[in-house]
Phi, psi and omega in degrees: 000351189034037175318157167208107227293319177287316165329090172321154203236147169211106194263124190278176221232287198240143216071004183231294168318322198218115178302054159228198162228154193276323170332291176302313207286312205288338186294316191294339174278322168282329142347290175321303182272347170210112184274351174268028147301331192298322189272019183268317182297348167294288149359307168307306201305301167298000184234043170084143212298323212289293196295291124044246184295337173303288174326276182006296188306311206279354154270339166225179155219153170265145183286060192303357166298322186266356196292183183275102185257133177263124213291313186298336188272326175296313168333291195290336180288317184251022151293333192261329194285339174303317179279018187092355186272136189257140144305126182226118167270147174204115206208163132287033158249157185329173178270331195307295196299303180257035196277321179267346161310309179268355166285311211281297175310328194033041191274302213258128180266018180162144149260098171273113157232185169309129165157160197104299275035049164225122171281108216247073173246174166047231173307311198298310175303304175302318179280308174318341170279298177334295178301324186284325193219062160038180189270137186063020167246034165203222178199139181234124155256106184216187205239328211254175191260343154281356192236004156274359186260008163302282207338301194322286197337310186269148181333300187219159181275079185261125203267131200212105194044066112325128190272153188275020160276318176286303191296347169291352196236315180297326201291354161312307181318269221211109183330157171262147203250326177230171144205171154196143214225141179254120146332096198245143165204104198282354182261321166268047147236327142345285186300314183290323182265005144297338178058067165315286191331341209239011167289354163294327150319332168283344136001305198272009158294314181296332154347305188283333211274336184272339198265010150295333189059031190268003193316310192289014174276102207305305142016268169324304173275358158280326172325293167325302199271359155269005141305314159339271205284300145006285179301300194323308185309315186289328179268014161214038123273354186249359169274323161286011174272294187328292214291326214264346182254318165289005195321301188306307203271353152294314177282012147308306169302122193283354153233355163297352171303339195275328160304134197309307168278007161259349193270334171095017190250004171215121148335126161326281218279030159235354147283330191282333181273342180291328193291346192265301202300322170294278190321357176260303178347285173340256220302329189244023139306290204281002180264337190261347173229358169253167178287171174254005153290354180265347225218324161298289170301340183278335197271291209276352138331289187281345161281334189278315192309307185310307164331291173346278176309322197285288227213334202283320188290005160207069181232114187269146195083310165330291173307303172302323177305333179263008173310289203282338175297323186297305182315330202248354169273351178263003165274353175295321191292308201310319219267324168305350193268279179259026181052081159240177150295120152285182185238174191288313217267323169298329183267353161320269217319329171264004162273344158302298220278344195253322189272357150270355180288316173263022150254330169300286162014276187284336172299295164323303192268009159247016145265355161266008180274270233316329184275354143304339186070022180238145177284318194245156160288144162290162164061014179239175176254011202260150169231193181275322182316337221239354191289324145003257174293358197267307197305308181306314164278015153273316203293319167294327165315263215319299224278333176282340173287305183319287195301308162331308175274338169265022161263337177296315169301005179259334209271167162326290185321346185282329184290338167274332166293350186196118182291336176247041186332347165323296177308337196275330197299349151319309173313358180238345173284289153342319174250022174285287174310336198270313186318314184302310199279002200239016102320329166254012177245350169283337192289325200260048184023080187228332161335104161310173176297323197270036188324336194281302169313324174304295176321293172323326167302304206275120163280006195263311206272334156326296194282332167255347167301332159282338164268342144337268245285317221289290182329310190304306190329276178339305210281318200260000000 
């Protein structure tokens, strides 16, 4: 490596020490705390990147404890500050920020940042280096197409996930001296921080279409199923909104640290274009193949979910109620998809069944809080104190859905709707038993983060969902 104990080391801050960028989290953190900042921070934007991140700073902070640190470059960072070698943080992102970076690490013999009004990237990072340790008088480590005109500058190059268009254009210079490159699988981390998987949820748009008895309808059922799709995009652009606002206390969560963008395994700033690009997807799916009541319901979705992410989620009680309403708007959407009437009784029946469903939800993450050895969740409004009462109003939501569908199944209505209604009286042993059994494996923290994932998983629950359908068949 031909290292040299007097060669000062000078290390870029973001995307190359920490998979994120400190811009995007501080922006999503003042987001977080006020959403009409956003259109003030456009406003920043025009009088420059330097003034900008100045405001930002001077309104939140970051946890530099929790950020994504890439462990193979800290390793070699404190190999080379062990043999004597003096450590430079030298970054664009604020002095604030990374300043609590080089507190946390203790590595770093000075820090150069953004602050002044000078924004200290590219060429401004490059004459501060300069100046301080001559030209060839230092070794620079970054990752971007902003970290070449450092590079020229510097004795030798360590190159740290550099796309191979930048490394190609520095190796015109000068060979990389270092490199390390984090193993990546950008379709699968993709795919994850869109949360495909919870598009099982959208399951429940075909609902209206079976209990309408419109299934064998081709019409009806393309409709549904570009309702499908339709919703998915649209519920996982607002779910990567949701993850970009929670970063911290995601990374907090022993296992949601692991969704790509608190982990650092997805770009901010390709979430932030993911959330623009589904949500345009969505709305001209949905312009081009839906009713525009379907298009009301897709809208008042994606307002309640924001509501949700800003303020609603850590308002107890407040929150599961908008849980179980996000839930009972996609049978609102399925019946707008192909213009039918819901009946009084599927929506009794999914505001119980759904509001116990978002209690098991929160019951679960107040046993890994509990397990954890801490009293309150971050970012909720619950302590360990409240599991109690959270388990008595799940375990009771579930016994009232149950009494529900079986006065629907009592009611008038049944004799016109099913020539063998009989057959449907399975459906109340069966979500008796399923309701009972997925309560006692949350009490004994045996629960996914997910009941809907769970359901999915779980071959107990596989299995009566099949004795559904079978019971539903039988019944028509």
């Amino acid at each position: 490596m031909n290292a040299r104990a007097d060669v000062p080391l000078c290390v870029d801050l973001d995307g190359t020490l920490i998979h994120t960028d400190l811009l995007f989290e501080s922006f999503f953190l003042l987001l977080k705390r006020s959403p009409w900042m956003a259109l003030q921070v456009i406003g920043w934007l025009f009088k420059g990147r330097a003034y900008c991140k100045e405001q930002i700073a001077s309104r939140v902070q970051i946890n530099a404890t929790l950020l994504p640190y890439n462990t193979s470059l800290l390793q070699q960072l404190t190999i080379e500050k062990e043999s004597g070698r003096t450590l430079v943080l030298a970054t664009a992102s604020h002095r604030k920020f990374a300043t609590g970076v080089a507190d946390h690490l203790g590595i770093f013999s000075a820090v150069h940042a953004t602050e002044g009004g000078v924004n200290l990237s590219s060429a401004r990072k490059r004459n501060r280096l300069v100046s301080l340790y001559g030209d060839g008088g230092f070794d620079y480590v970054g990752n971007s197409h902003a970290d070449l005109q450092v590079w020229y500058a510097a004795r030798q190059a360590w190159l740290v996930d550099t796309s191979s268009s930048v490394q190609a254009t520095l190796e015109k210079i000068k060979p990389a001296a270092w490199q390390s490159r984090t193993p990546r699988r950008y379709l699968k981390a993709l795919l994850k921080g869109m949360r495909v998987h919870q598009w099982t949820k959208n399951i429940l748009i075909f609902v209206p279409l079976v209990a309408a008895h419109q299934a064998n309808q081709i019409d009806a059922l393309l409709q549904a199923c570009a309702a499908f799709f339709a919703f998915g995009m649209c519920a996982s652009s607002v779910y990567i909104l949701n993850d970009l606002l929670d970063l911290e206390a995601d990374r907090q969560h022993p296992t949601k640290r692991r969704r790509p963008f608190a982990a650092g395994t997805l770009p901010i700033s390709h979430g932030m274009a993911l959330i623009v690009v589904l949500l345009m997807a969505s709305i001209g799916l949905s312009v081009a193949a839906l009713p525009w009541n379907f298009m009301l319901a897709l809208g008042a979705y994606y307002v309640a979910t924001a509501v949700y992410s800003f303020w609603a989620k850590e308002r107890v009680t407040i929150d599961v109620m908008f849980l179980a309403g996000l839930y009972t708007m996609r049978l609102v959407a399925g019946a707008a998809a192909i213009t039918v009437a819901l009946s009084f009784w599927l929506l009794a029946f999914s505001m119980f069944i759904f509001l116990s469903l978002a209690l098991i939800k929160r019951f679960t993450e107040m046993v890994a809080v509990k397990n954890r050895g801490q009293r309150v969740a971050s970012g909720r409004g619950y302590s360990i104190d409240d599991m109690p009462l959270i388990q008595s109003m799940g375990t009771s939501s579930g016994y009232i859905a149950v009494l529900v569908l079986a006065l629907y199944l009592n009611s008038p209505d049944m004799a016109t709707s099913y020539s063998n209604p009989k057959f449907l009286w399975w459906l109340c042993p069966l979500l008796l038993f399923w309701i009972s059994r997925v309560w006692v494996k949350t009490s004994r923290g045996e629960m996914h983060d997910d009941p809907v994932v769970f359901a999915a998983k779980d071959k107990v629950s596989r299995l009566i969902g099949v004795f559904f359908l079978i019971a539903t068949w039988l019944a028509v």
